């Protein structure tokens, strides 16, 4: 196995010596630089597998070095060493393209883990795209091409990523792809729906507990952070976390340590955090429902999951893929999609996005008499076919808008929802299916439109 080379950039001789000794014991060759100018010279003269740089240098900043490496050596991972009190600058370094950061005073165990992850990334090179038949992020539209390019870049970093978008747009698939293409792909990917955990159990679920720490704790139990150690923890619907849990989550992310319920000592964890929500997290912060400091920590890099109505050209490919998956699950040959059915799908607004498309196709495949799906087999929601928009969250604010058109659209939505509820005898789950929206979206609209 070839020897790996690391460039250390720090103006403090003691720090450089400590890093040289630590990395030398890991079997790594090191070269050092005391300032930005010397570092760029070293990079021009030699080849490296990793760069460790301090944020503050005598003739510039570590962020300038990150920028230089991004331009001149894009495949070289660079990690930033930051002093306490400069976390905002460290986050800026992550946004600039740094792989990760480690705080002073140096935690050598944390440093070794960081170096190991970075060298795995350097050794692997740019991760290859999986074959299309295994690729969950399907689509040739500009929006999806941009998503795939961005995901490939984000996979090379350890920066927290906040994915936002409507329900059913595939936010978890995007998060899983970031994990699968990165150096943590051999470690666990642990998804958690923050809105599905009862508030009284959240601390135990996230951080674990010790036997006897509370009534019913009959044995030690690891939490989600421990389950994801070395890998990725995906916080879906993170906006649903109660404020008390947000404080504890912020500390765990900042300190990279957790304290199980009933424990007296904190446990170090090495977890990359990805988060998502269909809500407007900035609006949640403005409404004092989400902590601003946690928002800034999670939203180091923001990624928008495009709604299906913005990439209708992808519908033929997605529909074919979904019909193949449905057929494989049922042990049958895939059904064909007639032109009239495909055109109807491309006219549909898809408030439930890709998830709704899958539900429509599965229902059609179940009820279809032949081997080809036509428009009549799709049973598209009457409200959408009639032109009553139910998709956009912007329209759900129409009840408080100034425009007469807004009020008219809100009244149409209200009437469509009432008809669906009456038709299903006020079974909200069935009404949501009839309208082609998720149960969560229906509940949101009931509250927004004042329907009891």
XYZ file of C-alpha atoms in Angstrom:
452
model
C 0.000 0.000 0.000
C 1.431 3.421 -0.962
C 2.260 5.971 1.718
C -0.287 8.777 2.088
C 0.873 12.386 2.311
C -0.697 15.136 4.431
C -0.019 18.872 4.279
C -0.214 20.630 7.664
C -0.705 24.406 7.607
C -0.427 26.221 10.953
C 1.682 29.094 12.224
C 2.076 27.538 15.700
C 5.133 25.202 15.831
C 3.669 23.252 18.776
C 0.475 22.483 16.851
C 2.432 21.445 13.767
C 4.619 19.146 15.875
C 1.586 17.594 17.601
C -0.063 16.940 14.248
C 3.127 15.518 12.749
C 3.552 13.094 15.653
C -0.129 12.040 15.624
C -0.276 11.484 11.872
C 3.148 9.836 11.844
C 1.837 7.227 14.274
C -0.945 6.577 11.749
C 1.702 5.738 9.132
C 1.304 9.011 7.232
C 3.976 11.228 5.738
C 3.606 14.922 6.566
C 4.901 18.227 5.273
C 4.321 21.518 7.037
C 3.766 25.154 6.146
C 3.567 28.151 8.467
C 1.537 30.491 6.302
C -0.664 30.756 3.226
C 2.155 31.556 0.789
C 4.256 28.579 1.893
C 1.186 26.304 1.736
C 0.395 27.225 -1.885
C 4.054 26.648 -2.767
C 3.966 23.179 -1.196
C 0.772 22.375 -3.123
C 2.381 23.382 -6.419
C 5.520 21.373 -5.714
C 4.035 18.102 -4.458
C 1.014 15.831 -4.368
C -1.052 15.348 -1.194
C -3.940 13.172 -0.053
C -5.183 15.560 2.659
C -4.627 19.117 3.861
C -5.128 20.287 7.461
C -5.150 24.059 7.837
C -5.677 26.512 10.655
C -8.281 29.191 10.096
C -6.017 32.058 11.105
C -2.745 32.372 9.224
C -0.254 35.240 9.362
C -0.808 36.279 5.735
C -4.428 35.292 5.212
C -7.046 32.765 6.289
C -7.690 29.081 5.982
C -10.786 29.899 3.929
C -8.540 31.477 1.289
C -6.585 28.222 1.195
C -9.825 26.253 0.895
C -10.807 28.436 -2.077
C -7.383 27.895 -3.686
C -7.604 24.122 -3.251
C -11.162 24.058 -4.612
C -9.939 25.789 -7.780
C -6.547 24.131 -8.269
C -6.891 20.722 -6.543
C -10.655 19.913 -6.418
C -10.056 16.250 -5.493
C -7.953 17.121 -2.415
C -9.936 17.027 0.858
C -9.087 19.950 3.137
C -10.068 20.074 6.815
C -10.051 23.264 8.867
C -8.771 23.610 12.436
C -10.778 26.233 14.314
C -10.319 27.770 17.751
C -13.237 27.990 20.181
C -15.391 31.039 19.533
C -14.923 30.960 15.762
C -17.656 28.449 14.830
C -19.267 30.916 12.426
C -15.989 31.055 10.506
C -15.729 27.268 10.565
C -19.214 27.050 9.040
C -18.114 29.565 6.404
C -15.190 27.236 5.621
C -17.602 24.328 5.137
C -19.672 26.440 2.782
C -16.486 27.282 0.876
C -15.877 23.564 0.323
C -13.911 22.298 3.331
C -14.324 18.583 4.025
C -14.763 19.059 7.782
C -13.372 20.948 10.742
C -11.875 20.108 14.119
C -11.801 22.473 17.102
C -8.931 23.547 19.303
C -7.816 22.312 21.747
C -7.367 19.272 19.524
C -9.259 16.107 20.393
C -6.859 13.502 18.982
C -9.501 10.765 18.759
C -11.775 13.084 16.799
C -8.815 14.132 14.644
C -7.929 10.521 13.787
C -11.544 9.800 12.788
C -11.602 12.887 10.568
C -8.291 11.970 8.912
C -9.491 8.401 8.317
C -12.700 9.602 6.620
C -10.846 12.157 4.493
C -8.251 9.639 3.330
C -10.961 7.147 2.361
C -12.493 9.876 0.224
C -9.108 10.758 -1.293
C -8.344 7.105 -2.005
C -11.712 6.499 -3.636
C -11.461 9.598 -5.798
C -14.656 11.041 -7.182
C -17.415 8.530 -6.435
C -18.851 6.913 -9.508
C -22.520 7.318 -10.262
C -24.513 4.117 -9.708
C -26.082 2.486 -12.744
C -29.407 3.957 -13.765
C -31.341 0.853 -12.757
C -30.096 1.417 -9.201
C -30.243 5.215 -9.340
C -33.034 6.592 -7.130
C -32.640 10.177 -8.398
C -34.191 9.557 -11.800
C -34.814 12.228 -14.387
C -33.104 14.075 -17.233
C -34.676 17.470 -16.563
C -32.341 20.388 -15.793
C -33.596 20.375 -12.197
C -32.587 16.741 -11.651
C -29.279 17.106 -13.464
C -28.482 19.973 -11.105
C -29.530 17.900 -8.075
C -27.255 15.014 -9.064
C -24.297 17.337 -9.667
C -24.858 19.032 -6.308
C -25.240 15.717 -4.477
C -21.919 14.495 -5.918
C -20.214 17.627 -4.550
C -21.909 17.406 -1.152
C -20.885 13.755 -0.808
C -17.255 14.912 -0.653
C -17.928 17.082 2.403
C -18.997 16.462 5.974
C -20.967 19.719 6.148
C -24.553 19.508 7.446
C -27.073 19.730 4.600
C -30.641 20.989 4.922
C -32.959 19.592 2.227
C -36.284 21.307 1.829
C -39.176 20.661 -0.494
C -42.787 19.562 -0.595
C -43.946 16.206 0.698
C -43.215 13.357 -1.697
C -40.330 15.041 -3.559
C -37.782 12.442 -2.446
C -35.893 14.310 0.268
C -34.857 11.068 1.975
C -33.650 9.623 -1.348
C -31.459 12.709 -1.826
C -30.063 12.342 1.691
C -29.376 8.651 1.173
C -27.607 9.406 -2.106
C -25.338 11.947 -0.364
C -24.474 9.230 2.153
C -24.012 6.461 -0.431
C -21.611 8.513 -2.565
C -19.471 9.687 0.355
C -16.740 8.182 2.560
C -19.316 7.140 5.186
C -21.196 4.819 2.816
C -19.957 1.638 4.546
C -21.350 2.935 7.885
C -25.053 3.164 8.823
C -27.543 5.584 7.300
C -30.141 6.120 10.028
C -33.337 7.997 9.038
C -35.676 9.274 11.734
C -39.028 11.036 11.392
C -38.860 13.698 14.093
C -42.617 14.198 13.988
C -43.339 10.543 14.759
C -41.554 10.371 18.149
C -43.605 11.245 21.250
C -42.012 14.256 23.020
C -41.554 12.350 26.285
C -39.477 9.672 24.513
C -37.328 11.928 22.331
C -34.280 12.210 24.576
C -34.149 8.446 25.070
C -34.675 7.784 21.348
C -31.931 10.162 20.249
C -29.351 9.601 22.996
C -30.252 6.200 24.486
C -30.694 5.339 28.153
C -29.231 3.195 30.915
C -31.026 0.409 32.720
C -33.137 1.767 35.569
C -32.902 5.394 34.431
C -36.704 5.603 34.355
C -39.716 3.352 34.819
C -39.706 0.710 32.108
C -35.981 1.011 31.336
C -35.251 -2.663 31.889
C -31.961 -2.688 29.955
C -29.375 -0.357 28.457
C -30.524 0.894 25.077
C -28.433 2.806 22.510
C -29.992 5.820 20.821
C -30.121 6.984 17.230
C -26.846 8.892 17.489
C -25.046 5.737 18.615
C -26.768 3.689 15.897
C -25.479 6.162 13.295
C -21.959 6.451 14.759
C -19.458 6.672 11.903
C -22.293 7.208 9.427
C -25.158 9.586 8.744
C -28.166 10.593 10.837
C -31.033 11.898 8.683
C -33.490 14.084 10.598
C -36.680 14.112 8.533
C -39.357 16.691 9.403
C -36.852 18.367 11.718
C -39.187 21.356 12.104
C -41.468 19.150 14.239
C -38.896 18.890 17.050
C -40.105 20.561 20.265
C -38.001 23.484 21.494
C -36.694 21.593 24.534
C -35.288 18.862 22.286
C -33.838 21.424 19.897
C -31.558 22.684 22.690
C -30.230 19.191 23.404
C -29.808 18.401 19.722
C -27.834 21.612 19.199
C -25.423 20.700 21.993
C -24.957 17.177 20.626
C -24.139 18.548 17.174
C -21.792 21.246 18.482
C -19.906 19.089 20.978
C -20.133 15.843 18.983
C -20.966 14.148 22.258
C -24.157 12.773 23.785
C -25.248 11.879 27.291
C -27.623 8.866 27.503
C -30.503 9.263 29.932
C -29.258 8.193 33.373
C -25.557 8.420 32.441
C -23.034 10.605 34.272
C -20.538 10.842 31.400
C -20.851 12.052 27.834
C -20.035 9.712 24.939
C -18.249 10.970 21.794
C -20.060 10.283 18.512
C -18.980 10.751 14.912
C -22.121 11.466 12.921
C -22.872 13.539 9.835
C -26.194 15.337 10.140
C -28.563 15.700 7.191
C -31.993 17.210 7.780
C -35.184 17.883 5.852
C -38.659 19.313 6.202
C -41.538 20.324 3.968
C -42.044 23.442 6.098
C -40.375 26.808 5.609
C -37.737 26.544 8.318
C -36.836 30.247 8.107
C -40.495 31.079 8.762
C -40.478 28.671 11.722
C -37.483 30.577 13.106
C -39.262 33.913 12.568
C -42.291 32.524 14.416
C -40.116 31.434 17.382
C -40.999 27.794 16.772
C -37.464 26.808 15.795
C -34.187 27.923 17.347
C -32.157 30.242 15.170
C -28.813 28.832 16.360
C -29.901 25.291 15.486
C -31.190 26.518 12.110
C -27.787 28.002 11.263
C -26.029 24.828 12.385
C -28.248 22.552 10.263
C -28.484 24.902 7.289
C -24.784 25.096 6.440
C -25.679 24.024 2.892
C -29.232 24.231 1.576
C -30.628 22.002 -1.155
C -34.041 22.361 -2.797
C -35.882 19.200 -3.827
C -37.883 20.213 -6.930
C -41.609 19.422 -7.086
C -42.741 17.025 -9.803
C -44.810 19.726 -11.555
C -41.539 21.569 -12.262
C -40.077 18.562 -14.088
C -42.974 17.051 -16.034
C -40.564 15.809 -18.709
C -39.314 13.277 -16.146
C -42.756 11.715 -15.690
C -42.406 9.093 -18.511
C -39.127 7.816 -17.054
C -40.449 7.880 -13.473
C -43.707 6.163 -14.448
C -41.876 3.380 -16.301
C -39.525 2.876 -13.349
C -42.397 2.773 -10.854
C -44.427 0.336 -12.958
C -41.373 -1.932 -13.165
C -40.975 -1.767 -9.391
C -44.663 -2.514 -8.806
C -44.501 -5.470 -11.215
C -41.355 -6.829 -9.544
C -43.047 -6.610 -6.157
C -46.057 -8.529 -7.468
C -44.036 -10.998 -9.565
C -45.615 -9.852 -12.831
C -44.527 -8.243 -16.085
C -44.836 -4.422 -16.057
C -47.983 -2.810 -17.426
C -47.700 -0.423 -20.378
C -48.770 3.214 -20.153
C -50.886 4.453 -23.063
C -50.223 7.873 -24.590
C -53.510 9.293 -23.296
C -52.641 8.192 -19.740
C -49.158 9.657 -20.004
C -50.539 12.974 -21.254
C -53.062 13.033 -18.404
C -50.274 12.459 -15.889
C -48.224 15.282 -17.403
C -51.221 17.639 -17.065
C -51.769 16.661 -13.434
C -50.432 19.101 -10.803
C -49.200 16.363 -8.431
C -49.603 17.985 -5.006
C -48.189 14.755 -3.549
C -45.292 14.692 -6.039
C -43.494 11.394 -6.815
C -45.150 9.628 -3.891
C -48.551 10.512 -5.339
C -47.457 9.293 -8.784
C -46.530 5.932 -7.303
C -49.855 5.686 -5.450
C -51.800 6.520 -8.629
C -49.933 3.910 -10.655
C -50.236 1.213 -8.001
C -53.967 1.803 -7.690
C -54.341 1.764 -11.474
C -52.298 -1.439 -11.771
C -54.518 -3.063 -9.159
C -57.823 -2.139 -10.827
C -56.814 -2.312 -14.507
C -58.453 -5.122 -16.517
C -55.903 -5.259 -19.345
C -52.150 -4.866 -19.702
C -52.208 -1.206 -20.755
C -53.143 1.716 -18.507
C -55.418 4.394 -19.975
C -56.634 7.697 -18.518
C -59.782 6.079 -17.133
C -57.631 3.597 -15.183
C -55.745 6.369 -13.390
C -58.774 7.791 -11.539
C -57.117 11.173 -11.169
C -58.685 13.336 -8.441
C -61.740 15.160 -9.684
C -60.693 18.387 -7.954
C -57.490 18.555 -9.940
C -59.130 17.522 -13.214
C -61.663 20.315 -12.745
C -58.799 22.761 -12.430
C -59.064 23.431 -8.718
C -55.463 23.807 -7.449
C -54.576 21.899 -4.301
C -50.848 21.609 -4.812
C -49.095 24.763 -3.773
C -48.636 25.840 -0.188
C -48.726 29.431 -1.473
C -52.408 29.025 -2.281
C -53.208 27.804 1.207
C -52.529 31.342 2.406
C -55.218 32.659 0.102
C -57.747 33.031 2.898
C -55.703 35.921 4.273
C -54.652 37.405 0.906
C -55.873 40.677 -0.540
C -56.633 39.456 -4.064
C -60.167 38.535 -5.054
C -58.636 35.686 -7.092
C -56.876 34.406 -3.982
C -60.155 34.370 -2.068
C -61.901 32.622 -4.966
C -59.203 29.925 -5.139
C -59.341 29.429 -1.361
C -63.113 28.975 -1.560
C -62.646 26.405 -4.354
C -60.139 24.504 -2.225
C -62.469 24.622 0.759
C -65.405 23.302 -1.282
C -63.314 20.507 -2.866
C -62.084 19.381 0.543
C -65.594 19.482 2.023
C -66.937 17.334 -0.836
C -64.129 14.807 -0.345
C -64.766 14.663 3.410
C -68.507 14.195 2.936
C -67.943 11.516 0.286
C -65.688 9.574 2.705
C -67.904 10.256 5.759
C -65.171 12.499 7.185
C -62.502 9.812 7.036
C -59.518 12.147 6.608
C -57.141 9.435 5.395
C -59.508 8.405 2.606
C -60.318 12.037 1.804
C -56.618 12.799 1.381
C -56.265 9.846 -1.013
C -59.312 11.013 -2.974
C -57.823 14.499 -3.315
C -54.393 13.134 -4.243
C -52.602 14.781 -1.329
C -50.912 13.422 1.781
C -52.686 13.198 5.134
C -50.275 15.809 6.515
C -51.119 18.200 3.657
C -54.848 17.693 4.249
C -54.477 18.383 7.974
C -52.494 21.531 7.178
C -55.147 22.775 4.755
C -57.999 22.018 7.182
C -56.305 24.232 9.740
C -55.327 26.943 7.231
C -58.757 27.140 5.632
C -60.629 26.948 8.942
C -62.506 23.717 8.190
C -63.685 21.958 11.355
